[in-house]
mmCIF file with all atom_site columns, C-alpha atoms in Angstrom:
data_model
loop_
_atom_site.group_PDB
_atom_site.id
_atom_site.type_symbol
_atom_site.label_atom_id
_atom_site.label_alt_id
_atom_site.label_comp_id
_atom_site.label_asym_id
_atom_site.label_entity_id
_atom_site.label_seq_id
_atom_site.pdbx_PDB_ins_code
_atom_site.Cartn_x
_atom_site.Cartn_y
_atom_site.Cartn_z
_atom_site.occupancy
_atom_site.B_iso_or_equiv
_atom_site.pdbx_formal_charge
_atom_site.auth_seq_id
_atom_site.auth_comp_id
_atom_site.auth_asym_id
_atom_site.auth_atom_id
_atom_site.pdbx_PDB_model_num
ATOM 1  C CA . UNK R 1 1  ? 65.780 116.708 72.121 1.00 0.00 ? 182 UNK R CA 1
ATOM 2  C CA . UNK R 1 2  ? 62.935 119.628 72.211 1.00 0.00 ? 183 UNK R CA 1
ATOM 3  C CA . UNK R 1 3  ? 63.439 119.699 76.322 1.00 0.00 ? 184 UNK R CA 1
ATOM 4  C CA . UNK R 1 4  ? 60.573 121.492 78.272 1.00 0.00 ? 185 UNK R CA 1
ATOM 5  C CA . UNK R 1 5  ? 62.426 124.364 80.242 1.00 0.00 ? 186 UNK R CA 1
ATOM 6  C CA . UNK R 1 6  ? 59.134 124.638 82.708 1.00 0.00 ? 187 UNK R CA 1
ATOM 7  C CA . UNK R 1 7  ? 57.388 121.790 83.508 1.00 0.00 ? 188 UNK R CA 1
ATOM 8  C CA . UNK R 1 8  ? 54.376 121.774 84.304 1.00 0.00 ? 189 UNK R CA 1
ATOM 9  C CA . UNK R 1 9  ? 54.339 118.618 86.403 1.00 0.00 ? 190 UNK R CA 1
ATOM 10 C CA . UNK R 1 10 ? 58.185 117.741 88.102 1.00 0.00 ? 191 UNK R CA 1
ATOM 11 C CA . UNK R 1 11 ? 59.161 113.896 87.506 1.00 0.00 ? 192 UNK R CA 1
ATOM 12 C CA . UNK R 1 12 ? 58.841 111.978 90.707 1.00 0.00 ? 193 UNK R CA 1
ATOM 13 C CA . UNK R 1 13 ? 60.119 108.971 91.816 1.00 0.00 ? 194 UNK R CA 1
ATOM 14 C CA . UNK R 1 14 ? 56.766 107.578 91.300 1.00 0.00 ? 195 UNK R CA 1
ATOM 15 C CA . UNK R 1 15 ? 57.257 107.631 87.600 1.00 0.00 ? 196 UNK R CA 1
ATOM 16 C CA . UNK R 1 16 ? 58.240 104.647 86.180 1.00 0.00 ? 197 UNK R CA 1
ATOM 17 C CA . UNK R 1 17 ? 59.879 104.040 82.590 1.00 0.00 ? 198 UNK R CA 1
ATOM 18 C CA . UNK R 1 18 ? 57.349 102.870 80.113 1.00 0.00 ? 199 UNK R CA 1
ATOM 19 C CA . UNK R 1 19 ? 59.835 100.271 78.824 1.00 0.00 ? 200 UNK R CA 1
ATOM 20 C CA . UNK R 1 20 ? 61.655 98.600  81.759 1.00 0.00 ? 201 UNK R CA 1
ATOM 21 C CA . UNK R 1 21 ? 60.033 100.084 85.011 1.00 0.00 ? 202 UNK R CA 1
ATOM 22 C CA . UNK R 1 22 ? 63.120 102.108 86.259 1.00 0.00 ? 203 UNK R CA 1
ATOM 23 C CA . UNK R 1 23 ? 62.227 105.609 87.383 1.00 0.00 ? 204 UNK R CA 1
ATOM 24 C CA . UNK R 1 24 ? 61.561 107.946 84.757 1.00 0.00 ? 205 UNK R CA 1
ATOM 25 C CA . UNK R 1 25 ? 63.729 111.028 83.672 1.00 0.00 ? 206 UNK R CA 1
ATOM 26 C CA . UNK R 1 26 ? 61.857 111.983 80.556 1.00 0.00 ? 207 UNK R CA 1
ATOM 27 C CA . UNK R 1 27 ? 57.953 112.670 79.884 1.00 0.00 ? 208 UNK R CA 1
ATOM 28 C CA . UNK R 1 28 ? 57.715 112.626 76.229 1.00 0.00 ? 209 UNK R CA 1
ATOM 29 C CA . UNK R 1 29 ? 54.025 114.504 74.716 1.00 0.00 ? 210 UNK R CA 1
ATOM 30 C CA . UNK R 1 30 ? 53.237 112.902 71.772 1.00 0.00 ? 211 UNK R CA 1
ATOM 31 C CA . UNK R 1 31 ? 51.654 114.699 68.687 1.00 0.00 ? 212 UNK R CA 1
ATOM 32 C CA . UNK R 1 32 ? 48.518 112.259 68.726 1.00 0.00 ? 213 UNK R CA 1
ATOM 33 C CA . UNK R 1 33 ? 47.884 113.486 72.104 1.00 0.00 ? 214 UNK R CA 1
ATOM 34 C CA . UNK R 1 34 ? 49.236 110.205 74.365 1.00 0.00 ? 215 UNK R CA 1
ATOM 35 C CA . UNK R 1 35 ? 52.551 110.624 76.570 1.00 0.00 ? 216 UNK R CA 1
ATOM 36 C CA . UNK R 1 36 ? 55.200 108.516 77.193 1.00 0.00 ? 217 UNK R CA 1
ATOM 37 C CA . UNK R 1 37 ? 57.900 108.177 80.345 1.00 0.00 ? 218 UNK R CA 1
ATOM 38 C CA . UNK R 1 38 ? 61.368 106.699 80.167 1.00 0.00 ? 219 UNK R CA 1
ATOM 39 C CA . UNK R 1 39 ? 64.377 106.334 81.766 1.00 0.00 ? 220 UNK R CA 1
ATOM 40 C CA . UNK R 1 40 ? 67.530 108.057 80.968 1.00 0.00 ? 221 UNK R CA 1
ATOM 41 C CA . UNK R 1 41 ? 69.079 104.701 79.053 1.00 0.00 ? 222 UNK R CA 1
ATOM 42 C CA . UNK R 1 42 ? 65.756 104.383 76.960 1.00 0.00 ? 223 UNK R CA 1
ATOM 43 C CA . UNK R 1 43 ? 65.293 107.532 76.594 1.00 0.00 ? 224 UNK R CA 1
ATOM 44 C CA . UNK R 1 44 ? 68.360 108.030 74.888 1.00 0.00 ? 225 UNK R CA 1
ATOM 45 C CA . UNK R 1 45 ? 68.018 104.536 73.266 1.00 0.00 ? 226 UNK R CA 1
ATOM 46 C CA . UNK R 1 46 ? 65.063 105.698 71.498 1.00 0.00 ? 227 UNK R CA 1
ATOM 47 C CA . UNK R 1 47 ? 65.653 109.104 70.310 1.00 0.00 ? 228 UNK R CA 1
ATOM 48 C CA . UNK R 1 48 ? 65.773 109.257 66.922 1.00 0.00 ? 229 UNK R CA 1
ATOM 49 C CA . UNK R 1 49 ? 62.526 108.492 66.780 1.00 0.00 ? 230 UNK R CA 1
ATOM 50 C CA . UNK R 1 50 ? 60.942 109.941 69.622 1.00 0.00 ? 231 UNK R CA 1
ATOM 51 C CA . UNK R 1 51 ? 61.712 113.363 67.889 1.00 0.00 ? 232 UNK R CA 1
ATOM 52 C CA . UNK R 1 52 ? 59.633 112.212 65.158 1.00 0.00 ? 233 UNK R CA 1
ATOM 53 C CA . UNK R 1 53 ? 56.870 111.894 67.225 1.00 0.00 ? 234 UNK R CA 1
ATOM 54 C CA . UNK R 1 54 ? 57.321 114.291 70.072 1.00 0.00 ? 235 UNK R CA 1
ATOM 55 C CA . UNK R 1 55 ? 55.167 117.346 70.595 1.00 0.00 ? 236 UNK R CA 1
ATOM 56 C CA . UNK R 1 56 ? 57.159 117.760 73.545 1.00 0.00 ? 237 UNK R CA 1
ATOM 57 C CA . UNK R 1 57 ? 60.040 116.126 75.393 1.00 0.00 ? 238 UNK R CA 1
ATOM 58 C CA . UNK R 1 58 ? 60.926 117.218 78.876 1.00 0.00 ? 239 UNK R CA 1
ATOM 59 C CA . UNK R 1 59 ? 64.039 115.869 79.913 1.00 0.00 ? 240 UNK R CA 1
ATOM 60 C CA . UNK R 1 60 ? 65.145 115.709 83.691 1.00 0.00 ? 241 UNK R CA 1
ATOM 61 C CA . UNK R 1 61 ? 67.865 112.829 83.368 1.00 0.00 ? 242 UNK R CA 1
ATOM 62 C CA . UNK R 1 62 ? 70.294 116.010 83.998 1.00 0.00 ? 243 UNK R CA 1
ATOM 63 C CA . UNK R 1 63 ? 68.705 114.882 87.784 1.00 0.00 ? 244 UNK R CA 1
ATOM 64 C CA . UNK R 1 64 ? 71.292 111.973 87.589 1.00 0.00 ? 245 UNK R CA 1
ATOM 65 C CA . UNK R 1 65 ? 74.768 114.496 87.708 1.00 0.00 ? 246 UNK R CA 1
ATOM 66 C CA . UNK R 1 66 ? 74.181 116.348 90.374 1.00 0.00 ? 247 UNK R CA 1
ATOM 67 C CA . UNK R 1 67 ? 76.220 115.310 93.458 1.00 0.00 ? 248 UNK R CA 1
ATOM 68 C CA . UNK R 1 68 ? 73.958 114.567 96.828 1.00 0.00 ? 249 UNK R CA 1
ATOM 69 C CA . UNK R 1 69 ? 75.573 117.805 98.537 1.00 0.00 ? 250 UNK R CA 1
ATOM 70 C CA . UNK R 1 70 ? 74.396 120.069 95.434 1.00 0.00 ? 251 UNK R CA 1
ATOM 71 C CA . UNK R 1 71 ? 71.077 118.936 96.200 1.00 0.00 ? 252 UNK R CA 1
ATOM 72 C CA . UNK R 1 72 ? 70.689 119.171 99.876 1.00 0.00 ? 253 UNK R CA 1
ATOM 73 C CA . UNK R 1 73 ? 72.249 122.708 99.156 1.00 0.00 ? 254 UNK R CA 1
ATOM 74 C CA . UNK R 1 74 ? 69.049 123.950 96.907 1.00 0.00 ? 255 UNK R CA 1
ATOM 75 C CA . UNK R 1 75 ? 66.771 122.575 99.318 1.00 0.00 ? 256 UNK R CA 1
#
């Protein structure tokens, strides 16, 4: 995936997965100009062809492997 190294608006837990409602890890642009959120899993599931259509695809699901103690660290 074409992942967005500065976002310009963070992923929050407010961000629910277009497909099944979890939170969202990935904001993917589209060409036509709409955008799209999904989960890690469907993110993934889909992303053959989300690379078709992407203009941009930022990708935070890397969110999921760092350890609680990491984070409270870089806070």
């Amino acid at each position: 995936m074409t992942t967005v190294l500065t976002p310009a608006t963070p992923l929050t837990a407010a961000d629910r997965c277009d497909r099944c409602g979890a939170q969202a890890y990935l904001r993917v642009v589209l060409a036509s100009g709409g955008e799209l959120l999904f989960c890690a899993h469907h993110g993934r599931k889909f992303e053959p062809e989300l690379k078709k259509i992407a203009a941009e695809i930022q990708d935070e699901s890397d969110r999921l492997t760092v350890s609680p103690t990491a984070a409270a660290e870089e806070r």
